[in-house]
XYZ file of C-alpha atoms in Angstrom:
387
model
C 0.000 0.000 0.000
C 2.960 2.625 0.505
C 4.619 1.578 -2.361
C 1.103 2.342 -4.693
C 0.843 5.684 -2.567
C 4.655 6.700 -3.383
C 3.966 5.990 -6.960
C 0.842 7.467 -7.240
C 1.398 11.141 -5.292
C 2.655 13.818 -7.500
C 6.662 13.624 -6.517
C 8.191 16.136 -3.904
C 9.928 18.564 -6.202
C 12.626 20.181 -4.794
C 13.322 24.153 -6.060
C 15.827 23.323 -9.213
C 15.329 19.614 -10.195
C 17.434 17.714 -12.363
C 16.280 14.832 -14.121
C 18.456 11.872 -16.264
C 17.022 9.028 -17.533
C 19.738 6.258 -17.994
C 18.657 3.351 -20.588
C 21.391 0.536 -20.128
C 21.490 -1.877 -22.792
C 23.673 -5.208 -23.947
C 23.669 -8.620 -24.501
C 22.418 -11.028 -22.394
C 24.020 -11.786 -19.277
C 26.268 -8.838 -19.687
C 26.064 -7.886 -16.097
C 22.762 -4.777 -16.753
C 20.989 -6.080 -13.817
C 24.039 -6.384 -11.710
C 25.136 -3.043 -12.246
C 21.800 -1.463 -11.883
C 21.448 -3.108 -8.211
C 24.636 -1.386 -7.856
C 23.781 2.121 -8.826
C 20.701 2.174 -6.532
C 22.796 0.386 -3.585
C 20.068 -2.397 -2.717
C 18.920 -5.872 -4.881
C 15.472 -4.102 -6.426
C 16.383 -6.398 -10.043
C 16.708 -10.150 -10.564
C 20.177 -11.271 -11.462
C 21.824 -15.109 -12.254
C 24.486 -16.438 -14.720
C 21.772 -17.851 -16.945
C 20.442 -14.973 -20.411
C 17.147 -13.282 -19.744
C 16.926 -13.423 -16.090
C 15.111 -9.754 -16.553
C 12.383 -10.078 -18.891
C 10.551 -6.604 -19.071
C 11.637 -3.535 -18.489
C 11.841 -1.886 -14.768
C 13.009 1.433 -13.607
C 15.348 1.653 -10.831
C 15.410 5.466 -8.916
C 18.264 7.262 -7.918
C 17.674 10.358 -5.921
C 20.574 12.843 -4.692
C 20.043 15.787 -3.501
C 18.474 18.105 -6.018
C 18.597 15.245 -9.041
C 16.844 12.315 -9.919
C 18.211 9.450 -11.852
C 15.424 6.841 -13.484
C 17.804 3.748 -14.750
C 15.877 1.895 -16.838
C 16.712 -1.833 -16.506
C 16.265 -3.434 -19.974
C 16.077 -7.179 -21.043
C 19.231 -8.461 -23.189
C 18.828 -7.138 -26.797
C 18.024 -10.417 -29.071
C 16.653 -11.709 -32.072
C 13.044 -13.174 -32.385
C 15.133 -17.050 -33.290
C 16.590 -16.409 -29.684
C 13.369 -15.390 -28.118
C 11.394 -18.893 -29.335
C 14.593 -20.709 -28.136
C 13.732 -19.235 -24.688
C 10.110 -18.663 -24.606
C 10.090 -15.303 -24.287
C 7.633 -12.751 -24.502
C 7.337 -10.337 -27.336
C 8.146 -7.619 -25.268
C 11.431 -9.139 -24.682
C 12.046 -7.591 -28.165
C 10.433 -4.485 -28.225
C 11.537 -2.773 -24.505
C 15.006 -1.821 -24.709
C 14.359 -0.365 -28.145
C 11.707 1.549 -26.415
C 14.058 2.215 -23.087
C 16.398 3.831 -25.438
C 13.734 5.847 -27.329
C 12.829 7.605 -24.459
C 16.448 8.221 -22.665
C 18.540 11.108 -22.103
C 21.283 8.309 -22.080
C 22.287 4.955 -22.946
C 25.116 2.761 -21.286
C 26.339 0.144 -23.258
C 27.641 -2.861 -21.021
C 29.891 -5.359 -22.575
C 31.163 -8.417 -20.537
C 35.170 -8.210 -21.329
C 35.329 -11.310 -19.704
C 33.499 -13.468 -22.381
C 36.374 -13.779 -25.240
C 33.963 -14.868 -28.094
C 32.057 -11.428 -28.007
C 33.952 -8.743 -26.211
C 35.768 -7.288 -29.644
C 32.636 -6.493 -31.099
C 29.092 -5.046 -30.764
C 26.073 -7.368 -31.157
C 23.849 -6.625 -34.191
C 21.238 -5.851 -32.064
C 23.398 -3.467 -29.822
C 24.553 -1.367 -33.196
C 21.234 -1.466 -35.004
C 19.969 0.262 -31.716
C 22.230 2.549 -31.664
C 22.200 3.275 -35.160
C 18.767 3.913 -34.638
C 18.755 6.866 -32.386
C 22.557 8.517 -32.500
C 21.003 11.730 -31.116
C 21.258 10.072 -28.077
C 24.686 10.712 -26.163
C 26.198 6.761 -25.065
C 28.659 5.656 -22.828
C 30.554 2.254 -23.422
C 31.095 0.329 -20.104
C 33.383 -2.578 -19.967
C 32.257 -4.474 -17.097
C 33.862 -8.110 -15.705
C 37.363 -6.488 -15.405
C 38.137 -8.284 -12.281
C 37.858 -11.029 -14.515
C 40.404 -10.328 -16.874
C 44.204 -11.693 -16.132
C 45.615 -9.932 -18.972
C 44.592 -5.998 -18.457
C 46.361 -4.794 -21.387
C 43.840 -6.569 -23.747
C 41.532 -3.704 -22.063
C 43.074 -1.146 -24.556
C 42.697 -3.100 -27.141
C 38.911 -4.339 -26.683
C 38.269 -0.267 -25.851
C 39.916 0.154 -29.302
C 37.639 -2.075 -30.840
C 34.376 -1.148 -29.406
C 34.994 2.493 -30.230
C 36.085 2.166 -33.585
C 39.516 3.843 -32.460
C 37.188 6.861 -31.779
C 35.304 8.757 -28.507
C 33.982 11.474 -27.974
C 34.596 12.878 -31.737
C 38.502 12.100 -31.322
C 40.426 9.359 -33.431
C 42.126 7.397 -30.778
C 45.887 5.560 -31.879
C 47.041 3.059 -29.271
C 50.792 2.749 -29.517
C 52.062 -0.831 -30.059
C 54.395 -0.045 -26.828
C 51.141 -1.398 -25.247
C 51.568 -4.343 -26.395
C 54.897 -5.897 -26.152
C 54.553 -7.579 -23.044
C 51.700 -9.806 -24.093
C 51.698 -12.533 -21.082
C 51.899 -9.433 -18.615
C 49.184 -9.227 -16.025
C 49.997 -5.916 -14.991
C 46.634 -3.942 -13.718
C 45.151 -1.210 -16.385
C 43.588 1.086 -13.866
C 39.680 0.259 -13.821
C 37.985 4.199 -14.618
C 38.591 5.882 -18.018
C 36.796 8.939 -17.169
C 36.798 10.782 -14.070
C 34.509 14.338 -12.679
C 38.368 14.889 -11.720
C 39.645 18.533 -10.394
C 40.109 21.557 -12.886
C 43.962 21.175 -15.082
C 44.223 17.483 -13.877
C 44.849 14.051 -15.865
C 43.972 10.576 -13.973
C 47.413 9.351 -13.461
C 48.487 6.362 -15.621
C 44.887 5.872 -16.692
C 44.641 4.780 -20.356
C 41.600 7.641 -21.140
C 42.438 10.557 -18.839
C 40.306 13.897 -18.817
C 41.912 17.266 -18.859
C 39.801 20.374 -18.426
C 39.399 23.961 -17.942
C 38.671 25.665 -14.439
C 35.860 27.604 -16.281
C 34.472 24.298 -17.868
C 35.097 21.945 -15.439
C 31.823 20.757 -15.379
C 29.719 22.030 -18.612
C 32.996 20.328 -20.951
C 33.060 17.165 -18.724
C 31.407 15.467 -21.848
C 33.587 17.130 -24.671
C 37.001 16.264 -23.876
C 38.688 12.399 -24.025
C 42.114 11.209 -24.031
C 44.421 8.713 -24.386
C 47.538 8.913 -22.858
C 50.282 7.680 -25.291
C 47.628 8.015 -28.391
C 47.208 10.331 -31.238
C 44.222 12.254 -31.878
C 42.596 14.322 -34.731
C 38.386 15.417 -35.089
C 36.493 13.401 -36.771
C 32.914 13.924 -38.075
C 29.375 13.790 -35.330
C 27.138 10.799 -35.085
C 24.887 10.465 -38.179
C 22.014 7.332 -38.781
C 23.675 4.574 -40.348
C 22.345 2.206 -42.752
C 22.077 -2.022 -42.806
C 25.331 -1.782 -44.771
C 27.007 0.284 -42.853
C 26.937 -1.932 -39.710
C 27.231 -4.840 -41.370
C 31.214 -3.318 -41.665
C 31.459 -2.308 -37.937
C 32.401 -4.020 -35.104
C 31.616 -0.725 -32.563
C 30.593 2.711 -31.977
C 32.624 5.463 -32.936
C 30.407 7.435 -31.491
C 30.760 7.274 -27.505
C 30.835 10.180 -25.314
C 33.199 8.333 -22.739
C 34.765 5.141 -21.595
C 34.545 3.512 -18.145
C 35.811 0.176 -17.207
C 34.551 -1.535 -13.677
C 33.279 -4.512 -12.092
C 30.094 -4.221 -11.087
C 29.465 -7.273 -9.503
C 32.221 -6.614 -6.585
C 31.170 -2.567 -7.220
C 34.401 -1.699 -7.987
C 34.377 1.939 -9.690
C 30.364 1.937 -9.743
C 30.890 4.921 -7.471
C 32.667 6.898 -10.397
C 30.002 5.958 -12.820
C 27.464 7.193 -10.468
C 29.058 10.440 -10.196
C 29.665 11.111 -13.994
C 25.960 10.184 -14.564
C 24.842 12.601 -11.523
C 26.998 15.543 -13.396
C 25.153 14.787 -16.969
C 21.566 15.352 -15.421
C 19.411 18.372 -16.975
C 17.190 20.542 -15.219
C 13.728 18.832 -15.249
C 10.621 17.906 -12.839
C 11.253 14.590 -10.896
C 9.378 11.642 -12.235
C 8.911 9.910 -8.750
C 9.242 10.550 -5.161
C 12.517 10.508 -3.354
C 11.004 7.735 -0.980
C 10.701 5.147 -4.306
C 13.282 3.077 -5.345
C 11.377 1.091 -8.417
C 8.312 1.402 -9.668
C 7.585 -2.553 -9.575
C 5.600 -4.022 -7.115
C 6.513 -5.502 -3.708
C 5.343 -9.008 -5.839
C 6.861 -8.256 -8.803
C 10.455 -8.245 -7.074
C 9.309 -11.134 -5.245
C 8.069 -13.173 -8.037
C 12.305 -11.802 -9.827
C 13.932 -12.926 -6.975
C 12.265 -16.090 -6.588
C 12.586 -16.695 -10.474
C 16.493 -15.293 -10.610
C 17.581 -18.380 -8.373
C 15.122 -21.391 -9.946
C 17.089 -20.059 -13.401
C 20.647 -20.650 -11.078
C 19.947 -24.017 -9.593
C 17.604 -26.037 -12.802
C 20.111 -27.034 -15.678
C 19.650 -25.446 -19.210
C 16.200 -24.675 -20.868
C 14.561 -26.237 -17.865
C 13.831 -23.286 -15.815
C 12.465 -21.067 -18.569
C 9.170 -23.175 -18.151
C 8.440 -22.663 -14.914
C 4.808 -20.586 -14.036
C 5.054 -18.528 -10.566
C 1.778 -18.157 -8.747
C 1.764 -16.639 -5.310
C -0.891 -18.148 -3.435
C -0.563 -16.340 -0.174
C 0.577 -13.056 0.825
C 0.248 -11.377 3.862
C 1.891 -9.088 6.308
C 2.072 -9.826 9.961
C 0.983 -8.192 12.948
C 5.058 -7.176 14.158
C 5.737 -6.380 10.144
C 7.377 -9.907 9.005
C 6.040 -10.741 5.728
C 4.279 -14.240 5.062
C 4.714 -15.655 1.444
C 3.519 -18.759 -0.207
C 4.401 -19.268 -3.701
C 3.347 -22.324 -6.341
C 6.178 -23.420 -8.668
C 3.964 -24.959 -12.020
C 6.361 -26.926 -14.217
C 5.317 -28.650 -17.243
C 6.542 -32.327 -16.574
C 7.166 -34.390 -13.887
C 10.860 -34.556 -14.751
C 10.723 -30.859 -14.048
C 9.576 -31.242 -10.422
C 11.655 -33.833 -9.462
C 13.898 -32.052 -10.556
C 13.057 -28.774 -8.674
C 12.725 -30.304 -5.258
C 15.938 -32.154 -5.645
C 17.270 -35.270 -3.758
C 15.769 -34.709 -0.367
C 14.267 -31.421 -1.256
C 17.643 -29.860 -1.206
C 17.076 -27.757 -4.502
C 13.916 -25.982 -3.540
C 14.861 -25.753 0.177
C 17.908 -24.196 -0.884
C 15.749 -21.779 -3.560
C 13.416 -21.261 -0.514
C 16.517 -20.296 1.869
C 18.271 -17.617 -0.775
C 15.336 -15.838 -2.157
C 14.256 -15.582 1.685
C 17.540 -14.175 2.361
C 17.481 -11.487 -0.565
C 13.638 -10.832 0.052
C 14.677 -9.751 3.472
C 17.627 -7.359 2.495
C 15.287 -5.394 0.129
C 12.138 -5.296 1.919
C 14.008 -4.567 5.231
C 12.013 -6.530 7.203
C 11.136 -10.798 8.572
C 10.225 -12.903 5.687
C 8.868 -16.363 5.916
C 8.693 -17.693 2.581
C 7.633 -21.309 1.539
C 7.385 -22.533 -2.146
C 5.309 -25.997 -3.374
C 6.229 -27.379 -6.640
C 3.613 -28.594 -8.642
C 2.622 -30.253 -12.112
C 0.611 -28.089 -14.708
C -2.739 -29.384 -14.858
């Protein structure tokens, strides 16, 4: 009942509000959800190793001081052959192209650690980006921690990019490369909101700026220490045949490189997107954090760990129906929730060798329902056959 009151009531504007709205988009299993939960500093999305753990769009709210920041947590970008695979709605298709339609900015997340994909852009990632390049981006490398070999960072930034950011033709010197079994760390933030006539020491995209544009150039300047760089021409809509040439963007605004899982330099992501926010009216109150129901991050969380524990394509048939909820008289929360699989394979399955899997399902979600709703949660789930 608070939660529909928050999101009802007009929100509490303060005198000069600023507004963002941050679409973050990728491939599957890229880490969106991850870094999202991140950004707002408690679990409000569903995350697991298996593709399309999030399957519609949700907005996450950020609210600092005088600025608002709506993230707006998109499933993977795939193709309808990828969809049927996975039984997945139509609108697993349609909402991030409609997340990025109506954002003031997109993030682009790439897993570095996955070495079949991390040199290049998805199709789907570049034909939505192709489709609205009035739109500033931001490329984030995520999984870093992940990486032994942090010089390839330079390299897969080079690639993404197209050699180019922020409107600057970026030329790596091959003195990066000579050690090639070196493990030496490439510090993890590209761009920093760093202090007037400063460079981020040893960092391979430093920032310098003016004391009278520290903050209104923040998005105009990018460098690379030890690179070469000349102006090259603004973002313009490309055709089919264009991107079937490209393997990234030339046209991102900045580079940052983290691990989002562990949070390392979320913080500096969080303050770069705080600087880029426009004067506007808040969308929602400072108290909300999502606009999803209490049950709908129930139903995620319960969901994000049956996709961790059932093997393969089994988990993408499971139906969630939440046959009791109901809050307590000292606040604890009482949930009972009906697993429907379609074969008894499935349940067997599900409940595990002494009920092991679903106790252990039962135990985590629990666990997790408890951080996020801040309160005693007694959950209990029943596995059943589909009639």
């Amino acid at each position: 009942e608070e939660q529909k009151r928050l999101l009802e009531n007009r929100p509490d504007q303060p005198q000069h509000p600023k507004v963002l709205r941050i679409a973050i988009i990728g491939a599957p299993n890229a880490g969106k959800s991850t870094l999202s939960n991140q950004l707002l500093g408690r679990k409000v999305f569903p995350v697991s190793r298996k593709v399309h753990t999030t399957r519609c769009k949700a907005r996450g709210v950020i609210t600092h001081e005088d600025t608002q920041l709506i993230i707006l947590d998109t499933p993977g970008l795939t193709n309808s052959l990828k969809a049927k695979r996975h039984n997945l709605e139509e609108a697993m298709l349609t909402d991030p192209w409609d997340s990025v339609k109506h954002a003031d900015l997109v993030l682009v997340l790439v897993d570095v650690s996955d070495h079949w994909t991390r040199n290049s852009l998805s199709k789907e990632v570049l034909k939505c980006l192709s489709q609205f390049p009035h739109i500033p981006s931001v490329l984030v490398l995520n999984k870093v921690d992940i990486l032994k070999k942090k010089f390839l960072l330079l390299e897969i930034a080079t690639d993404l990019t197209e050699g180019i950011v922020n409107g600057k033709k970026l030329k790596v010197k091959s003195a990066l490369k000579q050690d090639s079994s070196s493990s030496a760390k490439v510090p993890l933030q590209i761009a920093r909101p760093s202090p007037p006539e400063s460079k981020v020491p040893g960092s391979p995209c430093g920032q310098e700026k003016n004391q009278a544009q520290e903050r209104s150039d923040l998005d105009k300047s990018s460098d690379v220490e030890g690179a070469s760089t000349g102006e090259v021409q603004g973002p313009k809509h490309c055709g089919p045949q264009d991107l079937k040439d490209m393997k990234g963007w030339p046209h991102f605004q900045e580079i940052f490189m983290l691990a989002a899982l562990h949070g390392e330099e979320v913080d500096t992501l969080k303050r770069y997107l705080l600087m880029q926010a426009k004067p506007g009216p808040w969308e929602f109150h400072s108290d909300v954090l999502t606009n999803q129901s209490p049950q709908e991050i129930c139903d995620n969380i319960i969901r994000e760990k049956v996709l961790e524990y059932l093997p393969l394509e089994v988990p993408y048939g499971v139906t969630q129906v939440t046959d009791v909820w109901e809050e307590g008289e000292c606040g604890e929360l009482l949930i009972v929730q009906s697993l429907l699989v379609p074969r008894e394979s499935h349940k067997r399955m599900l409940i595990g060798r002494g009920g092991k899997v679903i106790s252990r399902i039962a135990r985590e979600a629990g666990q997790d329902l408890m951080n996020t709703f801040l309160c005693d949660v007694c959950l209990k789930l029943k596995v059943e056959v589909k009639g």
